Short mmCIF file of C-alpha atoms and ligand atoms in Angstrom, two decimals:
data_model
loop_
_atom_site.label_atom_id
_atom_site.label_comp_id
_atom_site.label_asym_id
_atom_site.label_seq_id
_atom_site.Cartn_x
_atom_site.Cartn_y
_atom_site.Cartn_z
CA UNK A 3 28.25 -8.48 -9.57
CA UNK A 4 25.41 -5.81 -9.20
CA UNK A 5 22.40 -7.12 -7.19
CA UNK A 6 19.14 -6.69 -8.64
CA UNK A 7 16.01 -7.54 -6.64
CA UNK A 8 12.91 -7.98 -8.90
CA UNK A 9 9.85 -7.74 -6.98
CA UNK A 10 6.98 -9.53 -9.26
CA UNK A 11 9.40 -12.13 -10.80
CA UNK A 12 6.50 -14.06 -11.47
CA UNK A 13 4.45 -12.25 -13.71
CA UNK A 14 4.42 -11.53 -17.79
CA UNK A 15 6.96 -9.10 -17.61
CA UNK A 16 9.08 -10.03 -14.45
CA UNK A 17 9.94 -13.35 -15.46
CA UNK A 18 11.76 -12.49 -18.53
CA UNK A 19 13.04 -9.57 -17.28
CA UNK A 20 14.70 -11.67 -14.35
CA UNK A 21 15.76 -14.19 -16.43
CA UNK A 22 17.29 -11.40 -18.86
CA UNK A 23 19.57 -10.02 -16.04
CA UNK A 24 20.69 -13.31 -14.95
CA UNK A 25 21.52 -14.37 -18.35
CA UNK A 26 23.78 -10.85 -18.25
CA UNK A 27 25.62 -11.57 -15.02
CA UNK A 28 24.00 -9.77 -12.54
CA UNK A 29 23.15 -11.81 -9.20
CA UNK A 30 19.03 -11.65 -9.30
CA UNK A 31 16.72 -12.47 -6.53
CA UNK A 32 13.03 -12.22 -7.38
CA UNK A 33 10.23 -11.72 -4.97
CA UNK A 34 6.19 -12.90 -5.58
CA UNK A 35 3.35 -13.35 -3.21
CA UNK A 36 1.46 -15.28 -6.55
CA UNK A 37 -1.28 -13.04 -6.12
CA UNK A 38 -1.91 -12.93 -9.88
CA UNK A 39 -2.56 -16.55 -10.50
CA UNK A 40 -4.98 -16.10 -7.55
CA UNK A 41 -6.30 -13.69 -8.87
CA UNK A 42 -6.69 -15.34 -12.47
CA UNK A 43 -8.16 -18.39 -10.71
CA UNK A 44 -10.97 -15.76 -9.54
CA UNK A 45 -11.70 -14.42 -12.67
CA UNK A 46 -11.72 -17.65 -14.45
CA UNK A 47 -8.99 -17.34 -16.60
CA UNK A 48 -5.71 -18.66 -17.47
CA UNK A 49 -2.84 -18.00 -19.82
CA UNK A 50 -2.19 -19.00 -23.83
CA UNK A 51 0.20 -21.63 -22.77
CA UNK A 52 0.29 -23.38 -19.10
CA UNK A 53 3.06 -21.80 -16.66
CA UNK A 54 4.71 -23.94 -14.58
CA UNK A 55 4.91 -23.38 -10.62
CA UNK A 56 7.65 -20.60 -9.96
CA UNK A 57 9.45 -22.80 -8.15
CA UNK A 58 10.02 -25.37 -10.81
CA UNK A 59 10.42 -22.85 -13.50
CA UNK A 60 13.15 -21.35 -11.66
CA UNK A 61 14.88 -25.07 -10.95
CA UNK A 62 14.40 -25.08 -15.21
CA UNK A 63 15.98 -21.99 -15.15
CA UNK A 64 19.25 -23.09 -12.69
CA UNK A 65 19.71 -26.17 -14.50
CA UNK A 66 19.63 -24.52 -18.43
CA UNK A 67 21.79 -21.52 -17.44
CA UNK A 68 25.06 -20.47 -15.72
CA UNK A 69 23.99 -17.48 -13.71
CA UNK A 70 20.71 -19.17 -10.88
CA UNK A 71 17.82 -17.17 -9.75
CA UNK A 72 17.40 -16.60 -6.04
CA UNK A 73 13.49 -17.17 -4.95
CA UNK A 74 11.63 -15.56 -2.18
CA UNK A 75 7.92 -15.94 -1.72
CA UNK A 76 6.42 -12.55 0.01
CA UNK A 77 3.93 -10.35 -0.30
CA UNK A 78 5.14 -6.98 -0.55
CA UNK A 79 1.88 -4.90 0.30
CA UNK A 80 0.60 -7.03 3.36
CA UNK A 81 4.18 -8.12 4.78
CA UNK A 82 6.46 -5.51 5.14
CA UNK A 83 8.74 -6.93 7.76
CA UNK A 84 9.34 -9.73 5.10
CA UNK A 85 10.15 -6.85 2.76
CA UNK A 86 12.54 -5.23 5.26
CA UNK A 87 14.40 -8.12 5.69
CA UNK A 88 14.63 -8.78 2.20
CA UNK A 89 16.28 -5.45 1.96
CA UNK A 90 18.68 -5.99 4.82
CA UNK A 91 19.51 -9.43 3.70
CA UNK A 92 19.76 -9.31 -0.05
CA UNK A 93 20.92 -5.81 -0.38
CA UNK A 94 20.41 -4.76 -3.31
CA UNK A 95 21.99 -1.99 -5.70
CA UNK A 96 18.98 -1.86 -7.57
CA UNK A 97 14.99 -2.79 -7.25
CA UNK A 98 13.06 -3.56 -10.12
CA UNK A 99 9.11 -3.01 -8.91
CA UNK A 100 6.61 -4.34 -10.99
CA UNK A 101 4.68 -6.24 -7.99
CA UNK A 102 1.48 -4.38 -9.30
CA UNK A 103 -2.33 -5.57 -9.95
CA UNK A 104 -2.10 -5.00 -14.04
CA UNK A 105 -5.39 -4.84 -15.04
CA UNK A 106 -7.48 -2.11 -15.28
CA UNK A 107 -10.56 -4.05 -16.31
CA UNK A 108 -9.97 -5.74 -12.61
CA UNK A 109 -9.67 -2.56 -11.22
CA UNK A 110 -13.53 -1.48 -12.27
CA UNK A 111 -15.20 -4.94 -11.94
CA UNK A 112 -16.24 -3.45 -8.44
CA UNK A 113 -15.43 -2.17 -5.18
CA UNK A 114 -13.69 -5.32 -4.20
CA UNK A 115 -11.27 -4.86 -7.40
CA UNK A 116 -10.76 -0.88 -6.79
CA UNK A 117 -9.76 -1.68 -2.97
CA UNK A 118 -7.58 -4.87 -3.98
CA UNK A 119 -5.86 -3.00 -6.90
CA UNK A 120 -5.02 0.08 -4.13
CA UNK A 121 -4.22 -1.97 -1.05
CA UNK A 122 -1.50 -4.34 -3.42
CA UNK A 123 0.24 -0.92 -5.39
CA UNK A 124 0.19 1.74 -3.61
CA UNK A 125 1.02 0.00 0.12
CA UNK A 126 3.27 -2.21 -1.70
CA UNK A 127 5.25 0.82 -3.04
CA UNK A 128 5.23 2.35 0.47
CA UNK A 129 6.59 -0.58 2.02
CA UNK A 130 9.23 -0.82 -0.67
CA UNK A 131 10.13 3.04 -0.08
CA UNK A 132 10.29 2.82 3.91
CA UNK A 133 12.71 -0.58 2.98
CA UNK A 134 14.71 1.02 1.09
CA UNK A 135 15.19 4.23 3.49
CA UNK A 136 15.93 2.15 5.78
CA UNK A 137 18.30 -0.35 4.67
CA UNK A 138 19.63 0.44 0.50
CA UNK A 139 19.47 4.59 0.79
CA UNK A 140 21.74 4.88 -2.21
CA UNK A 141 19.71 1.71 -3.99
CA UNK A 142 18.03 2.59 -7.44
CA UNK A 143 14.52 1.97 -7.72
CA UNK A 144 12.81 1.08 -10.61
CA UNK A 145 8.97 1.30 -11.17
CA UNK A 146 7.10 0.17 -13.57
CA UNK A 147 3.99 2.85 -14.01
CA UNK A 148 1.84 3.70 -17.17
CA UNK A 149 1.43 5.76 -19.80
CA UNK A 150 -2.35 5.43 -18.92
CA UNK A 151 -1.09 8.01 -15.63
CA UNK A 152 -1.67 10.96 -18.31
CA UNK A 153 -4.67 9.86 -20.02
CA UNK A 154 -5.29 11.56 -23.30
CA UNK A 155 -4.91 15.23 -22.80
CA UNK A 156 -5.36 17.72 -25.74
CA UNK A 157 -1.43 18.82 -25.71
CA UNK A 158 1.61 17.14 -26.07
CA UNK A 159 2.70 14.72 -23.36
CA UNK A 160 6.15 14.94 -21.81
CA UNK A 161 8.70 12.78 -19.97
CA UNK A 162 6.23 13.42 -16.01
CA UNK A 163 7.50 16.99 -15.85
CA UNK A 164 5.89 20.34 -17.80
CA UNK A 165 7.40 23.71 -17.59
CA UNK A 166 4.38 25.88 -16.96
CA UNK A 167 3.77 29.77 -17.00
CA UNK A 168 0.81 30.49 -14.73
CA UNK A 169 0.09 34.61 -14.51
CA UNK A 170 3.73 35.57 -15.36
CA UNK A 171 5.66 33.14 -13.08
CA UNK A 172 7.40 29.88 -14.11
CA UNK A 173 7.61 26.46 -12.82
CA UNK A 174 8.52 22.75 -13.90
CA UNK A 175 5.37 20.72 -12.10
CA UNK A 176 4.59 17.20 -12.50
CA UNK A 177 2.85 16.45 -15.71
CA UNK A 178 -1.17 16.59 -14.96
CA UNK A 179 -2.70 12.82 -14.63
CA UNK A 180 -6.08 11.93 -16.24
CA UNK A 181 -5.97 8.62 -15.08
CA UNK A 182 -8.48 6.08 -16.80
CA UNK A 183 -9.55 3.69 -14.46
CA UNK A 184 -8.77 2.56 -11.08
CA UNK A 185 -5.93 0.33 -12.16
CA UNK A 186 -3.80 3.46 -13.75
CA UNK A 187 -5.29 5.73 -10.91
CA UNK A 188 -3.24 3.53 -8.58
CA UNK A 189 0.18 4.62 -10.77
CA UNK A 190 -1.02 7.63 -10.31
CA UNK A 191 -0.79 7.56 -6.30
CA UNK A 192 2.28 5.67 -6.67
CA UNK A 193 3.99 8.34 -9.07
CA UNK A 194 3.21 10.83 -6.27
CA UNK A 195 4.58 8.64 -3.18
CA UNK A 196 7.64 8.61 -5.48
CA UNK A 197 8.52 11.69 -6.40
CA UNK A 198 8.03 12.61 -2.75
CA UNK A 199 10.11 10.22 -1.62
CA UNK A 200 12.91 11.15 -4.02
CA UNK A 201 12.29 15.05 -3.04
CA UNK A 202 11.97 14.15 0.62
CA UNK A 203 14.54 11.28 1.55
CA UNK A 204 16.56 11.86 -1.51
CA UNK A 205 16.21 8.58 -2.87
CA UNK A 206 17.07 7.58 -6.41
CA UNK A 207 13.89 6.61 -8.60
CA UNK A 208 13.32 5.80 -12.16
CA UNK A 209 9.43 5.67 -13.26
CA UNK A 210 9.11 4.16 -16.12
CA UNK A 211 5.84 5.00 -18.10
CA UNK A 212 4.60 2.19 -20.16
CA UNK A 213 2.81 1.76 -22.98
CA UNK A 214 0.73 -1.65 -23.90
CA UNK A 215 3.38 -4.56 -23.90
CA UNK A 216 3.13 -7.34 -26.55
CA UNK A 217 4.87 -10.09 -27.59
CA UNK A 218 5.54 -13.63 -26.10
CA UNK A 219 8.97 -14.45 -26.38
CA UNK A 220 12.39 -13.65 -25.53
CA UNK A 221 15.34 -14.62 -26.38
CA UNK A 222 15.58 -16.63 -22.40
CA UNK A 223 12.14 -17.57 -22.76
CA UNK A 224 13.32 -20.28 -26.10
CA UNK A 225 15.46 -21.59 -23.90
CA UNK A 226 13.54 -24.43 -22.80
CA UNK A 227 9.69 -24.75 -23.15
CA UNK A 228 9.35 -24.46 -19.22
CA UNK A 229 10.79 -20.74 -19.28
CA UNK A 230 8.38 -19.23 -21.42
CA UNK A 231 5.99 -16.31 -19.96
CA UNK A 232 2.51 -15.78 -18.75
CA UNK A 233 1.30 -14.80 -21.75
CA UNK A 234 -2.90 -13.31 -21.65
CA UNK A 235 -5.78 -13.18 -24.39
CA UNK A 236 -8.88 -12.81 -21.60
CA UNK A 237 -10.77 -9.53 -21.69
CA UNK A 238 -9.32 -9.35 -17.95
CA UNK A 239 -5.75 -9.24 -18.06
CA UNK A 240 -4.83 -9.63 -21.83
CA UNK A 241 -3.58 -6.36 -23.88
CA UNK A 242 -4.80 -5.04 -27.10
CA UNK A 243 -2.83 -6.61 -29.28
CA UNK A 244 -2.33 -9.92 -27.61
CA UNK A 245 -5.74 -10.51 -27.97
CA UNK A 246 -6.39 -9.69 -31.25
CA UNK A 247 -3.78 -12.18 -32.43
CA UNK A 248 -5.49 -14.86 -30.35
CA UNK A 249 -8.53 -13.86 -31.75
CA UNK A 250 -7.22 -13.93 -35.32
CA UNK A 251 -5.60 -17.00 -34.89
CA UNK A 252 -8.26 -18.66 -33.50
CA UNK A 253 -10.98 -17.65 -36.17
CA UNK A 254 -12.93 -15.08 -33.57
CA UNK A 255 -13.82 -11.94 -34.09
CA UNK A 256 -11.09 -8.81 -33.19
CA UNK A 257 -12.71 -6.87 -30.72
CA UNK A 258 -12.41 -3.28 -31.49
CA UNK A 259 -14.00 -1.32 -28.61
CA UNK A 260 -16.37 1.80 -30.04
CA UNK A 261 -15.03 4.09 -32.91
CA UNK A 262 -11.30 2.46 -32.50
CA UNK A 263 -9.60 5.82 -32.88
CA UNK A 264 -8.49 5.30 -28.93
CA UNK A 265 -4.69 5.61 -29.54
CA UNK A 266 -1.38 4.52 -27.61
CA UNK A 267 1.96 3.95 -27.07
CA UNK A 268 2.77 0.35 -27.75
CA UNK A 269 6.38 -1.96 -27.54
CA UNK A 270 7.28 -5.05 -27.81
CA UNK A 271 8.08 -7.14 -24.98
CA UNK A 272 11.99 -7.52 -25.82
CA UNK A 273 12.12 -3.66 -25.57
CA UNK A 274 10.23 -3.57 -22.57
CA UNK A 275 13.00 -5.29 -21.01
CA UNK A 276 15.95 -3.53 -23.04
CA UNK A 277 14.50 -0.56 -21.49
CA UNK A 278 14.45 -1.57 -18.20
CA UNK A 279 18.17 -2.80 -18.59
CA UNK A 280 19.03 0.89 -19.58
CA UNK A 281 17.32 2.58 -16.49
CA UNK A 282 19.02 0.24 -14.63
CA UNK A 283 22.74 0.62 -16.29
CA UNK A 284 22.44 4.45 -16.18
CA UNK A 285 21.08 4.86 -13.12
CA UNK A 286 18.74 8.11 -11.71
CA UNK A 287 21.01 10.60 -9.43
CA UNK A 288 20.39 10.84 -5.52
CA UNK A 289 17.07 12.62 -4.96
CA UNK A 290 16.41 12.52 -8.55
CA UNK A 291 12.75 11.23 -9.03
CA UNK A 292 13.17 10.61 -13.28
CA UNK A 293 10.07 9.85 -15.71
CA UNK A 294 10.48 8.28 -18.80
CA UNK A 295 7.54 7.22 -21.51
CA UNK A 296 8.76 4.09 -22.23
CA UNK A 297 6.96 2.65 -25.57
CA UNK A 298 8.33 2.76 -29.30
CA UNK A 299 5.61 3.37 -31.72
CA UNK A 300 1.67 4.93 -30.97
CA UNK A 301 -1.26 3.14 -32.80
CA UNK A 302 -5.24 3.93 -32.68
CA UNK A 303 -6.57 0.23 -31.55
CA UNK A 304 -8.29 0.39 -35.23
CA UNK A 305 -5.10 0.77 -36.65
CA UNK A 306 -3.65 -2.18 -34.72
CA UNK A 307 -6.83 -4.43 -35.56
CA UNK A 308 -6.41 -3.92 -39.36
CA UNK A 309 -1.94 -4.58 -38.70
CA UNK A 310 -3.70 -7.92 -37.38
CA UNK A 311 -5.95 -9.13 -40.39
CA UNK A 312 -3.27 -8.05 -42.50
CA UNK A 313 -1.16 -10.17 -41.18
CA UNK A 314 -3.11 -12.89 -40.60
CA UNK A 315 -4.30 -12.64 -44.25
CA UNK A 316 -0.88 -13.43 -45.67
CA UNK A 317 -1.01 -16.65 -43.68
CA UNK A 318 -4.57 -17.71 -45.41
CA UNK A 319 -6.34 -16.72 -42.35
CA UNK A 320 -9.78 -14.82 -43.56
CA UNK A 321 -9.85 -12.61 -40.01
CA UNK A 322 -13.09 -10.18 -39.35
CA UNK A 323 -13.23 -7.15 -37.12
CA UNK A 324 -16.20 -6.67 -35.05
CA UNK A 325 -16.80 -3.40 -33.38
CA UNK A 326 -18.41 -3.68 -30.10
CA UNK A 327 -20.24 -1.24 -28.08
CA UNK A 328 -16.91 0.67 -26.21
CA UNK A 329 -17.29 -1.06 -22.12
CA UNK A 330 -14.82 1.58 -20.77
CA UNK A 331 -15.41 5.15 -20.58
CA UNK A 332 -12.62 6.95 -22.88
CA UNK A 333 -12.09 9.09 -25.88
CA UNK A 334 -12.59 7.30 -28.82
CA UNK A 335 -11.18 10.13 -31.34
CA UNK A 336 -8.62 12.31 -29.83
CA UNK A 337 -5.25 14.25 -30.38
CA UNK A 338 -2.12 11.92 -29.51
CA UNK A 339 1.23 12.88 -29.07
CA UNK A 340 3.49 11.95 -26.16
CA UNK A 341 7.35 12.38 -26.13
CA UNK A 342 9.43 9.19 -25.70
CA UNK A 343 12.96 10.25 -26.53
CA UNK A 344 14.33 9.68 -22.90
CA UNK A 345 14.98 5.98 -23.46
CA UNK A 346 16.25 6.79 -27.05
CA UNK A 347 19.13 9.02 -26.08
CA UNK A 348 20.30 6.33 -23.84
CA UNK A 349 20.68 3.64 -26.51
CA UNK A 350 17.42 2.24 -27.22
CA UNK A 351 17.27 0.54 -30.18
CA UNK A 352 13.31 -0.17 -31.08
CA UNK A 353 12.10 -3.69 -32.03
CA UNK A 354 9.02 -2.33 -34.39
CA UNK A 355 6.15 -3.81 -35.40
CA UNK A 356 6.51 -5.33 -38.71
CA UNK A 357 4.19 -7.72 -40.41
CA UNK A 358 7.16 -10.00 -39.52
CA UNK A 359 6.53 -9.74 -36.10
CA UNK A 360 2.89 -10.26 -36.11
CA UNK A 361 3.55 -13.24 -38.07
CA UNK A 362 5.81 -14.81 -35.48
CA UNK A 363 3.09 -14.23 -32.72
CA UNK A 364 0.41 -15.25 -35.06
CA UNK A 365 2.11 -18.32 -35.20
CA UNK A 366 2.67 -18.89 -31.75
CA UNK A 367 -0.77 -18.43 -30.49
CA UNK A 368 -1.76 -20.94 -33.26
CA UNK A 369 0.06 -23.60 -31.41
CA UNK A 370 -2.56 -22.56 -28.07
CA UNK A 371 -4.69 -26.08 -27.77
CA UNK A 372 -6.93 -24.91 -25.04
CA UNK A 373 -8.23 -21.05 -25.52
CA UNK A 374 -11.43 -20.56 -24.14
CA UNK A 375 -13.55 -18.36 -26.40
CA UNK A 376 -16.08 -17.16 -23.42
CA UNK A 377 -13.04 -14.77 -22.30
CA UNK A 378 -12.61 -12.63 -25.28
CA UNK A 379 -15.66 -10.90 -25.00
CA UNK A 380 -15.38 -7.96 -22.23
CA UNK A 381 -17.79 -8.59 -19.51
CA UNK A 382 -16.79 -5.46 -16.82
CA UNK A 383 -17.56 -2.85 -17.63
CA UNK A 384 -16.92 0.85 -16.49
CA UNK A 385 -20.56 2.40 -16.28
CA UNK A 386 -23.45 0.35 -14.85
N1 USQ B 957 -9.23 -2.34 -26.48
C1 USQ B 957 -10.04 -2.70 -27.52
N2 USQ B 957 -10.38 -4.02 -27.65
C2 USQ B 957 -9.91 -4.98 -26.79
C3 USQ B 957 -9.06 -4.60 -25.74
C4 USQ B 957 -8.75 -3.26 -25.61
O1 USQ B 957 -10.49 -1.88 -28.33
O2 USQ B 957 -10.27 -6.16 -26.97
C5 USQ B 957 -8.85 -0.92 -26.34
C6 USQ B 957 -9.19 -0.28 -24.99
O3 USQ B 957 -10.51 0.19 -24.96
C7 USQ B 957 -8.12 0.79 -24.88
C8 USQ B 957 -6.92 0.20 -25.62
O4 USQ B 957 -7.44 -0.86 -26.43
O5 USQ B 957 -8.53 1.94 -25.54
C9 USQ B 957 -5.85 -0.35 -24.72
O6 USQ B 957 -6.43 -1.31 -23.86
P1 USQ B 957 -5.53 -2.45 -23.17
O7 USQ B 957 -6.46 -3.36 -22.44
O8 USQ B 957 -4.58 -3.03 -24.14
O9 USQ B 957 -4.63 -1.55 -22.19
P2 USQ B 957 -4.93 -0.89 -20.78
O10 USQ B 957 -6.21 -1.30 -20.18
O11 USQ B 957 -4.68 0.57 -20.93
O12 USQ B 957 -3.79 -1.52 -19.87
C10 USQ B 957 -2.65 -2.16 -20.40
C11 USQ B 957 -2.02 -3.01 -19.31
C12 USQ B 957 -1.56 -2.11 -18.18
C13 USQ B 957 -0.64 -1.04 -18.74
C14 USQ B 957 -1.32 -0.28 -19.86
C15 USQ B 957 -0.42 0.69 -20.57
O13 USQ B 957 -2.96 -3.97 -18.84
O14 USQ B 957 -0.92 -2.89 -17.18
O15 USQ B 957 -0.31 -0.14 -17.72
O16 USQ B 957 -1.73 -1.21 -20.87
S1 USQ B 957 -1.29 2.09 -21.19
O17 USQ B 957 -2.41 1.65 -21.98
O18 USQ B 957 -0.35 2.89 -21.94
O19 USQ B 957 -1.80 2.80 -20.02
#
């Protein structure tokens, strides 16, 4: 049975993702210092729908399925003889990493967020690399970066590499980074530590660069009402289109920020985890530090907004779009074109956006008793 350690098994994306490989018979043991839901407690915010303690959703989980979770509470970044022992206890064939501050909002409330973001990421990805020299050499790592590491360039975006001619000689060269706030700057050091690592140690990585996730459910998380995910609508840590289904749903305006012509790759969250199961089934070579863009489908956030009130419209809900004074500093009209066929060639098999989809979401949120209007406005913003 191939061991899969999952560090941030707590979070929006880890919990399903754990609960997905256990479901598929691989022995998982996840790792969280709850950092997040301190951090949510700071900002004054909470999820859609009201998680249950990690322990006890992970007792919901042993009881419901076959295959049990293994727990560990650590903190990565500030503990690494926790995470060395870890390593030399559990070892594991293959480490999922997604033990990351999210948000870049958080990232640029202040110093305090800019430090906190850097001290968690990037020490927690150097504690995780030094680990796994130490103890899982021939271990797979998987990271969860960004597609924010490239920004929005005025060329086509490739898979972290670009073959570049510079006065007659040749090279292949990272991909340049234009990173757009603290938050993705910190994927930015961490894509650097990696690829160094790989070239240096000859370590096997797989970075995957990730769109904006949406979606709330999984095909584990109906499996009970106590496995579902941490699922966010706040201006902190919620996603584009997360919140403008809450906000459709619950009769507030969808925030589009500035002109709206900001565009990205997006996926849902079921692919988010299918393509995390390919990295990890088809796994990078020794030394080879391996980039792909992992989201299905690019949108402008206008585009996305008006997918929303469509949507909601064919429900009977009357949804308006408000466009609010941009708080980030970004392109709001730009060229748009990065390469994702990486994940394709190795099966992928896109969940897209229908009107379907939305519905289904739409749906869900509608069931939220207790969402707190103050948090859909943004508050942080990236100039004074
Ligand atoms: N936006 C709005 N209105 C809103 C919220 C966002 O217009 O109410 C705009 C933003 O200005 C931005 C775009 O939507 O242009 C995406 O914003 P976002 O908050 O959905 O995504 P972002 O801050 O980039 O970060 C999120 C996740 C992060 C992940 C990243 C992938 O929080 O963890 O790395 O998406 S990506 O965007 O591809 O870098």
């Amino acid at each position: 049975m191939k061991k899969i350690l999952i560090l941030g098994g707590d979070g929006y994306l880890g919990w399903p993702t754990a609960m997905h490989f256990a479901n598929h018979g691989y022995q998982v043991m996840i790792v969280d210092a709850l950092l997040k839901r301190q951090w949510e407690e700071r900002m004054g915010v909470r999820p859609l729908f009201p998680i249950p303690v990690l322990r006890r959703r992970v007792e919901c989980w042993n009881k419901t399925a076959k295959n049990p979770i293994q727990v560990k509470i650590a903190d990565i970044a500030q503990n690494h003889l926790a995470v060395y022992e870890l390593f030399k206890e559990f070892s594991p064939d293959a480490i999922i990493h997604y033990a990351e501050q999210p948000s870049a909002p958080f990232s640029m409330k202040d110093r305090n967020g800019a430090v906190t973001t850097f001290d968690n990421n990037v020490k927690g990805t150097l504690n995780v690399l030094f680990a796994m020299r130490e103890f899982t050499p021939e271990a797979h790592l998987v990271k969860l970066g960004t597609m924010g590491e490239y920004g929005t360039p005025n060329i086509d975006i490739e898979e972290g590499w670009l073959e570049i001619t510079h006065n007659g000689r040749k090279d292949r060269l990272p991909y340049p980074k234009l990173p757009g706030s603290f938050y993705h700057a910190s994927k930015v050091a961490d894509s650097v530590l990696l690829e160094f690592a790989c070239r240096g140690w000859g370590i096997s990585v797989t970075d995957l660069n990730q769109g904006v996730v949406y979606g709330i459910e999984t095909p584990e998380t109906k499996m009970h009402p106590d496995l579902l995910t941490s699922f966010h609508y706040d201006a902190v840590f919620g996603t584009a289109l997360n919140r403008f289904v809450v906000q459709a749903a619950k009769n507030q305006p969808i925030t589009v920020y500035g002109e709206g012509g900001q565009t990205r790759g997006f996926l849902n969250l079921i692919d988010t985890i299918q393509c995390v199961r390919l990295a990890i089934d088809n796994p990078a070579k020794s030394g080879e530090f391996r980039v792909f863009n992992q989201f299905t489908e690019m949108f402008s956030v206008m585009q996305l907004a008006q997918k929303v009130k469509d949507a909601a419209k064919g429900i009977g809900f009357d949804a308006q779009i408000e466009i609010l004074p941009n708080p980030r500093v970004e392109k709001e009209a730009h060229f748009y074109n990065a390469k994702n066929s990486a994940l394709k060639l190795l099966g992928l098999k896109p969940n897209l956006l229908s009107e379907e989809v939305l519905v289904n979401i739409l749906q869900r949120a509608l069931l939220a008793e207790d969402v707190d209007h103050a948090v859909l406005r943004p508050e942080i913003r990236w100039r004074k």
